[in-house]
XYZ file of C-alpha atoms in Angstrom:
622
model
C -17.055 -64.282 -22.128
C -16.035 -68.035 -21.790
C -19.722 -69.407 -22.099
C -18.730 -70.824 -25.750
C -15.538 -71.733 -24.628
C -14.978 -75.723 -24.413
C -14.500 -77.271 -20.805
C -10.573 -78.302 -21.466
C -9.683 -74.851 -22.195
C -11.319 -73.604 -19.421
C -9.415 -75.866 -17.062
C -6.100 -75.397 -18.716
C -6.771 -71.578 -18.502
C -7.876 -71.250 -15.010
C -5.896 -73.989 -13.585
C -2.508 -72.159 -15.010
C -3.968 -68.936 -14.125
C -4.726 -70.228 -10.691
C -1.287 -71.534 -10.456
C 0.439 -68.708 -11.766
C -1.590 -66.558 -9.127
C -0.340 -68.307 -6.593
C 2.953 -69.128 -7.709
C 3.638 -65.421 -8.264
C 2.057 -64.637 -5.089
C 4.068 -67.336 -3.343
C 6.959 -66.476 -5.184
C 7.032 -62.490 -3.855
C 6.213 -63.415 -0.559
C 8.895 -66.152 -0.353
C 11.215 -63.856 -2.404
C 10.253 -61.012 0.075
C 10.715 -63.142 3.141
C 13.841 -65.154 1.841
C 15.406 -61.614 0.691
C 14.609 -59.897 4.217
C 15.960 -63.155 6.124
C 18.908 -63.035 3.615
C 19.721 -59.395 4.068
C 18.777 -59.864 7.760
C 21.444 -62.629 7.708
C 24.200 -60.966 6.168
C 23.709 -57.845 8.062
C 23.833 -60.244 10.879
C 26.731 -61.758 9.900
C 28.702 -58.652 8.978
C 27.530 -57.148 12.699
C 28.796 -60.387 13.955
C 32.010 -59.975 12.369
C 32.341 -56.533 13.318
C 31.275 -57.623 16.961
C 33.543 -60.338 17.040
C 36.592 -58.185 15.945
C 35.662 -55.616 18.522
C 35.496 -58.246 21.261
C 38.903 -59.355 20.285
C 40.620 -55.593 20.163
C 38.419 -55.198 23.405
C 40.185 -58.145 25.077
C 43.828 -56.943 23.974
C 43.098 -53.567 25.183
C 41.988 -55.214 28.261
C 44.804 -57.290 28.540
C 47.092 -54.069 27.834
C 45.197 -52.181 30.607
C 45.563 -55.292 32.811
C 49.686 -54.975 32.268
C 49.416 -51.098 33.282
C 47.037 -52.212 36.101
C 49.682 -54.740 37.334
C 52.544 -51.955 36.632
C 51.136 -49.734 39.227
C 49.981 -52.143 41.799
C 53.118 -53.820 41.560
C 54.485 -49.929 42.357
C 52.341 -49.036 44.967
C 52.984 -52.032 46.862
C 56.627 -52.009 45.962
C 58.237 -51.332 49.777
C 62.771 -51.745 48.691
C 62.056 -48.640 46.022
C 65.084 -50.322 44.295
C 65.112 -47.873 41.012
C 67.442 -50.632 39.056
C 64.694 -53.942 40.315
C 61.775 -51.433 39.360
C 63.926 -51.117 35.809
C 64.449 -54.540 35.520
C 60.650 -55.269 35.816
C 59.724 -53.254 33.206
C 62.519 -54.397 30.755
C 61.022 -57.953 31.045
C 57.457 -57.052 30.908
C 58.376 -55.591 27.636
C 60.196 -58.705 26.326
C 57.463 -61.050 27.624
C 54.851 -59.227 25.507
C 56.282 -58.640 22.025
C 53.201 -56.640 20.653
C 53.711 -54.017 23.321
C 55.544 -50.693 22.219
C 56.907 -49.323 25.588
C 56.615 -50.049 29.601
C 57.103 -47.141 31.926
C 56.424 -45.561 35.001
C 56.475 -42.157 36.153
C 56.384 -40.921 39.740
C 55.946 -37.572 41.513
C 58.707 -35.480 42.505
C 60.469 -37.589 45.084
C 57.313 -40.249 45.577
C 59.391 -42.881 44.728
C 62.282 -43.092 47.044
C 63.061 -39.188 47.956
C 66.285 -39.460 46.144
C 65.714 -37.476 42.975
C 68.231 -35.503 43.560
C 71.050 -38.236 43.499
C 69.661 -39.448 39.492
C 69.594 -35.784 38.230
C 70.545 -36.805 34.363
C 71.418 -40.227 35.069
C 70.184 -43.229 32.943
C 66.122 -43.493 32.671
C 65.965 -39.742 34.321
C 65.541 -36.110 33.278
C 67.176 -33.402 34.420
C 64.959 -33.324 37.482
C 66.081 -36.609 38.739
C 62.486 -37.919 38.775
C 62.086 -41.597 38.574
C 60.311 -41.996 34.822
C 62.086 -45.139 33.141
C 60.373 -45.573 29.718
C 61.575 -49.071 28.307
C 60.567 -49.257 24.546
C 61.285 -50.497 21.351
C 61.148 -47.436 18.940
C 64.141 -48.046 17.342
C 63.378 -51.858 17.077
C 65.104 -52.786 20.160
C 64.770 -52.582 23.708
C 66.108 -49.642 25.665
C 65.622 -47.675 28.213
C 65.095 -44.072 27.835
C 63.726 -41.076 30.421
C 59.806 -40.141 29.506
C 59.272 -36.765 27.599
C 56.086 -34.366 27.983
C 54.703 -35.929 30.972
C 53.929 -32.406 32.163
C 51.715 -31.576 29.626
C 50.791 -35.089 28.161
C 47.455 -36.397 27.961
C 49.187 -40.019 29.592
C 50.237 -38.665 32.657
C 47.772 -35.372 33.103
C 44.585 -37.226 32.850
C 45.177 -40.235 35.308
C 46.590 -37.562 37.791
C 43.176 -35.572 37.377
C 41.218 -38.275 37.222
C 42.795 -40.639 39.610
C 42.005 -43.878 37.275
C 42.556 -45.809 34.742
C 43.223 -44.198 31.391
C 42.987 -45.104 27.479
C 44.459 -42.137 25.833
C 43.387 -41.072 22.450
C 45.807 -41.901 19.652
C 48.754 -39.424 19.215
C 52.482 -39.126 18.146
C 55.226 -39.918 20.676
C 58.582 -38.481 18.890
C 56.958 -39.469 15.716
C 55.381 -42.745 16.286
C 51.717 -43.027 16.595
C 50.259 -44.897 19.603
C 48.121 -44.811 22.355
C 48.794 -45.381 26.213
C 46.993 -47.667 28.513
C 47.738 -45.718 31.752
C 46.878 -46.487 35.469
C 47.572 -44.305 38.623
C 49.684 -44.980 41.092
C 48.342 -44.338 44.674
C 49.882 -44.107 47.985
C 47.966 -43.499 51.114
C 45.156 -42.338 48.905
C 47.186 -39.543 47.171
C 47.972 -39.768 43.545
C 52.008 -40.784 43.241
C 52.816 -41.680 39.910
C 51.655 -43.750 36.775
C 52.176 -47.346 35.390
C 51.577 -47.466 31.563
C 52.429 -49.585 28.711
C 52.372 -48.028 25.100
C 50.880 -49.810 21.505
C 51.716 -48.814 18.768
C 48.893 -48.306 16.168
C 50.955 -49.905 13.275
C 50.114 -53.527 15.328
C 46.413 -52.518 15.022
C 46.432 -51.527 11.361
C 48.340 -54.702 10.943
C 45.797 -56.920 11.875
C 42.891 -54.977 11.366
C 44.175 -54.450 7.674
C 44.121 -58.189 7.179
C 40.391 -58.281 7.708
C 38.282 -59.105 4.400
C 34.723 -59.640 4.177
C 32.939 -61.371 0.666
C 35.221 -60.070 -2.515
C 36.092 -56.342 -1.641
C 35.089 -55.669 1.735
C 37.816 -54.561 4.497
C 37.874 -52.965 7.940
C 39.716 -50.160 9.865
C 39.685 -48.543 13.162
C 38.425 -45.525 14.551
C 39.148 -43.523 17.905
C 36.361 -42.414 20.395
C 36.586 -38.802 18.482
C 36.114 -40.683 15.047
C 40.012 -40.564 13.985
C 40.922 -43.415 11.467
C 43.294 -45.678 13.218
C 44.215 -47.947 10.666
C 43.189 -48.452 7.106
C 44.102 -50.986 4.316
C 44.825 -48.928 1.534
C 45.336 -44.812 2.438
C 48.009 -45.185 5.402
C 47.991 -41.431 4.949
C 44.610 -41.120 6.442
C 45.902 -42.610 9.804
C 45.941 -40.367 12.234
C 45.376 -37.484 10.097
C 41.722 -37.751 9.193
C 38.327 -38.439 11.222
C 34.832 -39.794 9.785
C 33.626 -35.810 10.029
C 36.139 -35.251 7.227
C 34.111 -37.166 4.532
C 30.770 -35.350 4.996
C 27.110 -36.498 4.904
C 24.709 -36.645 7.494
C 25.237 -40.854 7.852
C 28.787 -40.705 8.963
C 28.250 -37.431 11.120
C 25.602 -39.534 13.025
C 28.119 -42.465 13.129
C 30.929 -40.704 14.519
C 27.985 -39.491 17.643
C 27.085 -43.349 18.072
C 31.043 -44.071 18.482
C 31.698 -41.495 20.652
C 28.598 -42.625 22.646
C 29.572 -46.217 22.373
C 27.062 -47.211 20.191
C 27.280 -49.545 17.277
C 24.820 -49.680 14.331
C 25.583 -49.485 10.623
C 24.291 -47.117 7.379
C 24.545 -47.354 3.832
C 26.640 -44.871 2.040
C 29.215 -44.356 -0.573
C 32.681 -45.546 0.022
C 34.924 -42.687 -0.420
C 37.638 -44.627 -2.093
C 35.497 -46.546 -4.667
C 32.597 -44.656 -4.994
C 30.458 -47.869 -4.595
C 27.325 -48.465 -2.158
C 28.657 -50.151 1.031
C 27.062 -50.558 4.023
C 29.281 -49.506 6.786
C 29.124 -51.644 9.847
C 30.504 -50.138 13.240
C 30.825 -51.681 16.817
C 32.456 -50.407 19.898
C 35.304 -51.531 21.145
C 34.217 -51.131 25.210
C 37.913 -50.314 26.352
C 39.107 -47.084 25.382
C 35.430 -46.343 23.450
C 37.281 -47.084 20.069
C 34.850 -48.697 16.996
C 35.992 -51.572 14.856
C 34.343 -50.379 10.998
C 33.543 -52.510 8.855
C 33.052 -52.100 5.299
C 31.050 -54.067 3.086
C 29.836 -53.687 -0.493
C 26.076 -53.953 -0.542
C 25.966 -55.383 -4.046
C 28.067 -58.390 -2.949
C 26.610 -58.411 0.564
C 23.227 -59.056 -1.366
C 24.537 -60.974 -3.844
C 23.634 -64.303 -2.686
C 19.904 -62.585 -2.256
C 19.917 -61.738 -5.896
C 21.051 -64.820 -6.901
C 18.430 -66.746 -4.864
C 15.872 -64.214 -6.224
C 16.847 -65.489 -9.848
C 16.908 -69.157 -8.744
C 13.062 -68.744 -7.253
C 12.240 -66.864 -10.460
C 13.550 -69.803 -12.732
C 11.834 -72.077 -10.324
C 8.696 -70.583 -10.311
C 8.825 -70.112 -13.986
C 9.367 -73.983 -14.504
C 6.411 -74.797 -11.989
C 4.319 -72.603 -14.244
C 5.293 -74.583 -17.241
C 5.230 -77.976 -15.566
C 1.770 -76.898 -14.052
C 0.464 -75.955 -17.561
C 1.446 -79.304 -18.800
C 0.147 -80.675 -16.090
C -3.101 -78.810 -15.894
C -3.495 -79.980 -19.813
C -3.095 -83.796 -18.601
C -5.755 -83.458 -15.975
C -8.239 -81.370 -18.055
C -7.649 -84.114 -20.909
C -8.076 -86.859 -18.459
C -11.210 -85.193 -16.927
C -12.621 -83.539 -20.117
C -12.093 -86.499 -22.240
C -14.272 -88.919 -20.137
C -17.311 -86.023 -19.668
C -17.235 -85.229 -23.724
C -18.095 -89.024 -23.968
C -20.950 -89.006 -21.592
C -21.879 -85.876 -22.578
C -22.311 -87.131 -26.733
C -23.752 -90.283 -24.835
C -26.047 -88.016 -23.469
C -26.831 -86.295 -26.649
C -27.504 -89.251 -28.361
C -30.092 -90.464 -25.664
C -31.317 -86.709 -26.035
C -32.308 -87.021 -29.659
C -33.572 -90.748 -29.265
C -36.019 -89.693 -26.560
C -37.180 -86.620 -28.617
C -38.021 -89.000 -31.117
C -40.023 -90.796 -28.629
C -37.223 -94.005 -28.086
C -37.108 -93.943 -24.345
C -35.418 -97.512 -24.273
C -32.124 -95.978 -24.952
C -29.911 -96.091 -21.824
C -26.605 -94.228 -21.199
C -22.895 -96.425 -21.452
C -21.768 -97.007 -17.933
C -18.244 -98.493 -19.094
C -16.452 -95.116 -17.755
C -13.840 -93.798 -15.594
C -14.811 -95.002 -12.129
C -15.127 -91.204 -10.899
C -17.738 -90.443 -13.653
C -19.667 -93.923 -13.489
C -22.409 -92.197 -11.311
C -23.437 -89.854 -13.882
C -24.557 -92.449 -16.763
C -25.874 -94.379 -13.792
C -27.805 -91.338 -12.472
C -29.005 -91.062 -16.144
C -30.298 -94.232 -16.442
C -32.062 -93.846 -13.081
C -33.617 -90.920 -13.823
C -34.566 -92.307 -17.331
C -36.027 -95.760 -15.744
C -37.749 -93.405 -12.801
C -39.364 -91.366 -16.082
C -40.224 -94.232 -18.430
C -41.687 -96.515 -16.044
C -44.609 -94.247 -15.047
C -44.886 -92.890 -18.643
C -45.025 -96.508 -19.924
C -47.591 -97.249 -17.253
C -49.480 -94.125 -17.803
C -49.579 -94.955 -21.098
C -50.751 -98.537 -20.882
C -53.536 -97.562 -18.140
C -54.797 -94.645 -20.954
C -54.558 -97.397 -23.685
C -56.740 -99.594 -21.422
C -59.403 -96.475 -20.713
C -59.179 -95.582 -24.395
C -60.383 -99.465 -24.943
C -63.198 -99.116 -22.533
C -61.186 -100.871 -19.696
C -62.415 -98.475 -16.672
C -61.687 -100.868 -13.905
C -57.528 -100.533 -15.017
C -55.584 -98.964 -12.335
C -51.867 -97.674 -11.884
C -49.611 -101.173 -10.834
C -46.323 -99.555 -9.974
C -44.920 -98.065 -7.055
C -43.677 -94.564 -7.938
C -42.756 -91.206 -5.649
C -43.121 -88.099 -5.737
C -44.697 -85.612 -8.527
C -44.794 -89.062 -10.419
C -47.064 -90.638 -7.561
C -48.818 -87.624 -8.271
C -49.614 -88.103 -11.689
C -50.687 -91.723 -11.211
C -52.794 -90.963 -8.442
C -54.261 -88.003 -10.541
C -54.958 -91.244 -13.705
C -56.387 -93.361 -11.316
C -58.752 -90.718 -9.847
C -59.268 -89.624 -13.608
C -60.432 -93.380 -14.143
C -62.696 -93.917 -11.188
C -64.258 -90.895 -11.883
C -64.780 -91.398 -15.344
C -66.210 -94.732 -14.396
C -68.638 -93.275 -12.282
C -69.875 -90.799 -14.742
C -70.155 -93.785 -17.187
C -71.480 -96.052 -15.194
C -74.218 -93.849 -14.025
C -75.011 -92.252 -17.541
C -75.076 -95.979 -18.633
C -78.103 -96.050 -15.945
C -79.796 -93.159 -16.904
C -79.521 -94.131 -20.867
C -80.507 -97.808 -19.880
C -83.734 -96.025 -18.297
C -84.003 -94.511 -21.657
C -84.352 -97.788 -23.244
C -87.337 -98.436 -21.244
C -89.024 -95.172 -21.976
C -87.812 -94.350 -18.381
C -86.718 -90.872 -18.511
C -87.511 -90.150 -14.526
C -84.045 -91.305 -13.552
C -81.938 -88.195 -12.789
C -77.693 -88.115 -13.684
C -76.525 -88.521 -10.044
C -72.696 -88.437 -10.549
C -72.194 -84.703 -11.564
C -68.656 -84.502 -13.796
C -66.419 -81.251 -13.588
C -65.125 -79.111 -16.805
C -65.588 -81.115 -19.613
C -67.191 -83.919 -17.998
C -70.007 -81.229 -16.254
C -71.152 -80.708 -20.226
C -71.204 -84.490 -20.460
C -73.337 -85.062 -17.649
C -75.375 -81.567 -17.674
C -76.068 -82.705 -21.317
C -77.478 -86.123 -20.494
C -79.530 -84.504 -17.835
C -80.939 -82.173 -20.006
C -81.237 -84.310 -22.834
C -83.576 -86.651 -19.791
C -85.413 -83.590 -19.317
C -86.104 -82.740 -23.087
C -86.894 -86.362 -23.583
C -88.899 -86.606 -20.406
C -90.834 -83.623 -21.698
C -91.088 -84.976 -25.270
C -92.462 -88.022 -24.562
C -95.418 -86.504 -22.167
C -96.172 -84.364 -25.042
C -95.822 -87.434 -27.610
C -98.230 -89.529 -25.556
C -100.588 -86.792 -25.433
C -100.095 -86.817 -29.510
C -100.001 -90.233 -29.895
C -103.971 -90.133 -29.830
C -104.225 -87.585 -32.677
C -101.285 -89.406 -34.769
C -103.423 -92.885 -34.549
C -106.364 -90.944 -36.215
C -103.792 -89.223 -38.543
C -102.280 -92.491 -39.146
C -105.073 -94.053 -40.483
C -105.908 -91.010 -42.470
C -102.400 -90.732 -43.781
C -102.469 -94.671 -44.372
C -105.520 -93.791 -46.637
C -103.609 -91.014 -48.542
C -100.553 -93.341 -48.896
C -102.841 -95.986 -50.811
C -104.374 -93.307 -52.586
C -101.105 -92.176 -53.469
C -99.883 -95.556 -54.856
C -102.935 -95.647 -56.569
C -102.013 -91.996 -58.330
C -98.610 -93.164 -58.714
C -99.878 -96.251 -60.663
C -102.027 -94.363 -62.938
C -99.738 -91.287 -63.658
C -96.812 -94.318 -64.903
C -99.546 -95.649 -66.744
C -101.201 -92.611 -68.223
C -99.508 -90.074 -70.705
C -99.153 -87.464 -67.824
C -95.635 -86.917 -66.484
C -95.068 -85.807 -63.294
C -92.093 -83.833 -62.012
C -90.950 -82.756 -58.703
C -88.471 -79.804 -58.526
C -86.818 -77.379 -56.736
C -88.208 -73.756 -56.603
C -84.346 -72.336 -58.044
C -82.798 -71.442 -60.866
C -83.145 -73.670 -63.777
C -85.847 -75.501 -61.333
C -83.276 -78.885 -60.975
C -85.570 -81.875 -60.635
C -85.837 -83.993 -57.593
C -88.340 -86.283 -58.471
C -90.056 -87.430 -61.884
C -92.561 -90.163 -62.946
C -91.125 -92.807 -64.309
C -93.028 -92.367 -67.721
C -90.599 -89.882 -68.731
C -89.040 -92.566 -70.625
C -91.830 -91.677 -73.387
C -90.286 -88.502 -74.040
C -86.552 -90.481 -74.536
C -85.248 -89.724 -71.024
C -84.186 -91.311 -68.193
C -85.174 -90.755 -64.611
C -81.674 -90.614 -63.862
C -81.159 -87.935 -66.416
C -83.144 -85.673 -64.475
C -82.396 -87.236 -60.746
C -78.495 -86.575 -61.728
C -79.312 -82.833 -62.344
C -77.943 -83.385 -65.926
C -81.141 -82.134 -67.535
C -83.065 -79.460 -65.565
C -86.440 -78.495 -65.849
C -85.998 -75.310 -67.503
C -83.728 -77.236 -70.111
C -87.089 -78.815 -71.398
C -89.271 -76.072 -71.082
C -90.299 -74.161 -74.523
C -88.115 -70.997 -74.082
C -91.067 -68.950 -75.449
C -93.262 -70.251 -72.325
C -90.357 -69.930 -69.619
C -92.088 -66.125 -68.485
C -95.515 -67.674 -68.342
C -94.195 -70.832 -66.319
C -92.151 -68.636 -64.123
C -95.657 -66.335 -63.157
C -98.046 -69.688 -63.140
C -95.009 -71.157 -60.485
C -94.855 -68.225 -58.721
C -98.819 -67.624 -57.818
C -99.065 -71.501 -57.295
C -96.230 -71.419 -54.983
C -97.820 -68.800 -53.086
C -101.532 -70.490 -52.870
C -99.543 -73.997 -51.630
C -97.927 -71.213 -49.145
C -101.508 -70.274 -47.867
C -103.152 -73.100 -47.820
C -100.463 -75.245 -45.843
C -99.916 -72.548 -43.303
C -104.060 -72.101 -42.856
C -103.607 -75.974 -41.945
C -103.837 -76.641 -38.156
C -101.648 -79.695 -38.110
C -98.403 -80.346 -35.982
C -95.027 -80.181 -37.685
C -94.297 -83.423 -37.525
C -97.602 -84.337 -39.522
C -96.799 -81.736 -41.918
C -93.318 -83.636 -42.141
C -95.086 -86.918 -43.093
C -97.475 -85.500 -45.509
C -95.014 -83.375 -47.538
C -91.850 -85.864 -47.428
C -90.096 -83.802 -50.463
C -90.338 -80.808 -48.796
C -89.713 -78.851 -45.129
C -91.506 -75.456 -43.544
C -89.937 -73.394 -41.470
C -91.267 -71.354 -38.402
C -93.858 -68.802 -39.346
C -93.493 -67.009 -41.740
C -93.470 -69.782 -43.873
C -90.849 -70.031 -46.738
C -91.536 -72.678 -49.278
C -88.462 -74.064 -50.389
C -89.565 -77.005 -52.618
C -92.668 -77.294 -55.059
C -94.560 -80.535 -55.921
C -95.208 -80.840 -59.814
C -96.169 -79.336 -62.885
C -97.897 -80.879 -66.056
C -96.258 -80.023 -69.061
C -98.250 -78.165 -71.293
C -98.558 -79.652 -75.050
C -95.779 -76.981 -76.125
C -93.389 -78.420 -74.287
C -93.895 -81.461 -75.387
C -93.596 -80.164 -78.941
C -90.582 -78.413 -77.864
C -89.048 -81.783 -76.688
C -89.899 -83.226 -80.290
C -88.272 -80.048 -82.105
C -85.100 -80.511 -80.149
C -84.835 -84.268 -81.275
């Protein structure tokens, strides 16, 4: 798909794609990690905030419980049993701790000083005379009154039953919603009464309602049983509703955790706003109360969303920046490469034309200089052996077989030069040996054999010379045997030639004209005696085949001439084949014709003498 795509485009696409994938993956990981961390941090901050408030209230409750213990401990060791003094102690504690609603003691019948009957219906006493004073600020100012409902209320009955410190569940006392911190008074191991303090939940509601987190987050307190102790907006829920009233498995689980003193958080819908909120609850150890922090999820994770958007914007900007950077990098890389490629192409075109002297331009960026240098080295490595090979080859072509390669090359070029040297040596040996044989031929010595046998086509050469030597040796032997016969024949031939010359002289000076022509259609003339000029022709008219023999024969005699020639030709063949002379002699004796192997076929005929009618025919034509 990208095979025909320019390198610059590929680099930009691959770089941008790679950066996009990397940034996408890294951004996703970063966003996921940071989001998780931010969420974790937001959750952790909210948990810490809830825990801090829970610890703060736990400290307050412990302080209140400590006051209650102080009262009970004081009464346990109080030996004077002065009721007025005890009332003064309770009054001072109430005035020294403005957040307290009331301070009190309540003794079992006659457990304080044994004089209950003397104090019947007196101030701070009820009809039984028991010492049950209750200093309180229910009406806004400190005053003392006897405790009520102690025979049935938890604030008295629970410490009596358990003989342990007790933080009561929130309850209404004379129309005031409060909790009591009570400590039992033990004398000689027996329960003698209680000492305690009351804290109005209006104080708790006032403090907790001021808690704010993020933009609209708020807090409230619940009791061990899930009863709502405070709320910033729904005051009517205080003491009258609990978490179970809002339904949902999540809130039921939170209620169970609070009852068991376990902290946690959950996602639910805020019953007041309908928004999705994260509800964090942390136990207040003293009394098993719980501080509940309500945080809108959208607000808590607003920083996470903002961070996610910023990271996405940064990633998009990074991708655009990397695209521009990739373009610049691709351009800086491809431009010198394009120049190098263009240079390479020019060199390749020149090399195809056989111009091997062209070299690449090394004036390029330093990072790419090794490429044209390498190309030039390759060209040198190729050109030098080629030129040396050409030099040696040209020398061999000129017959300088001693010439050898003089350059130091390596690898396959070395093998090429070694092969060329070996070829030169082999050719030189073959030629030297062949020359020796041929020189022997010049001295008619055909006994000297070929000693260096070539291979391939050289073998054909050496074998051919050897076969020629053998043939010449055989022919020479035969020639020597025939020389004796030929000497005699030569003598006779010389005599025949003299007769021939005399005959030609007689013919040329006589009225007889002699023709030698081929026994073919039209009888083309090979030879005519010079006295043909008597007929007005030139010898060249016939030998150039401008005029054929058949052109000068009288038309009425053509048929007769053909029969006569056929008969004479047959007689000549019969006569020649009956002569017992070698082929060499026949060729000498019949210089104007040649004979094939038996059966003999005569291709040329010797002569024909004009008939008178031919001559007349010639005269008539002229």
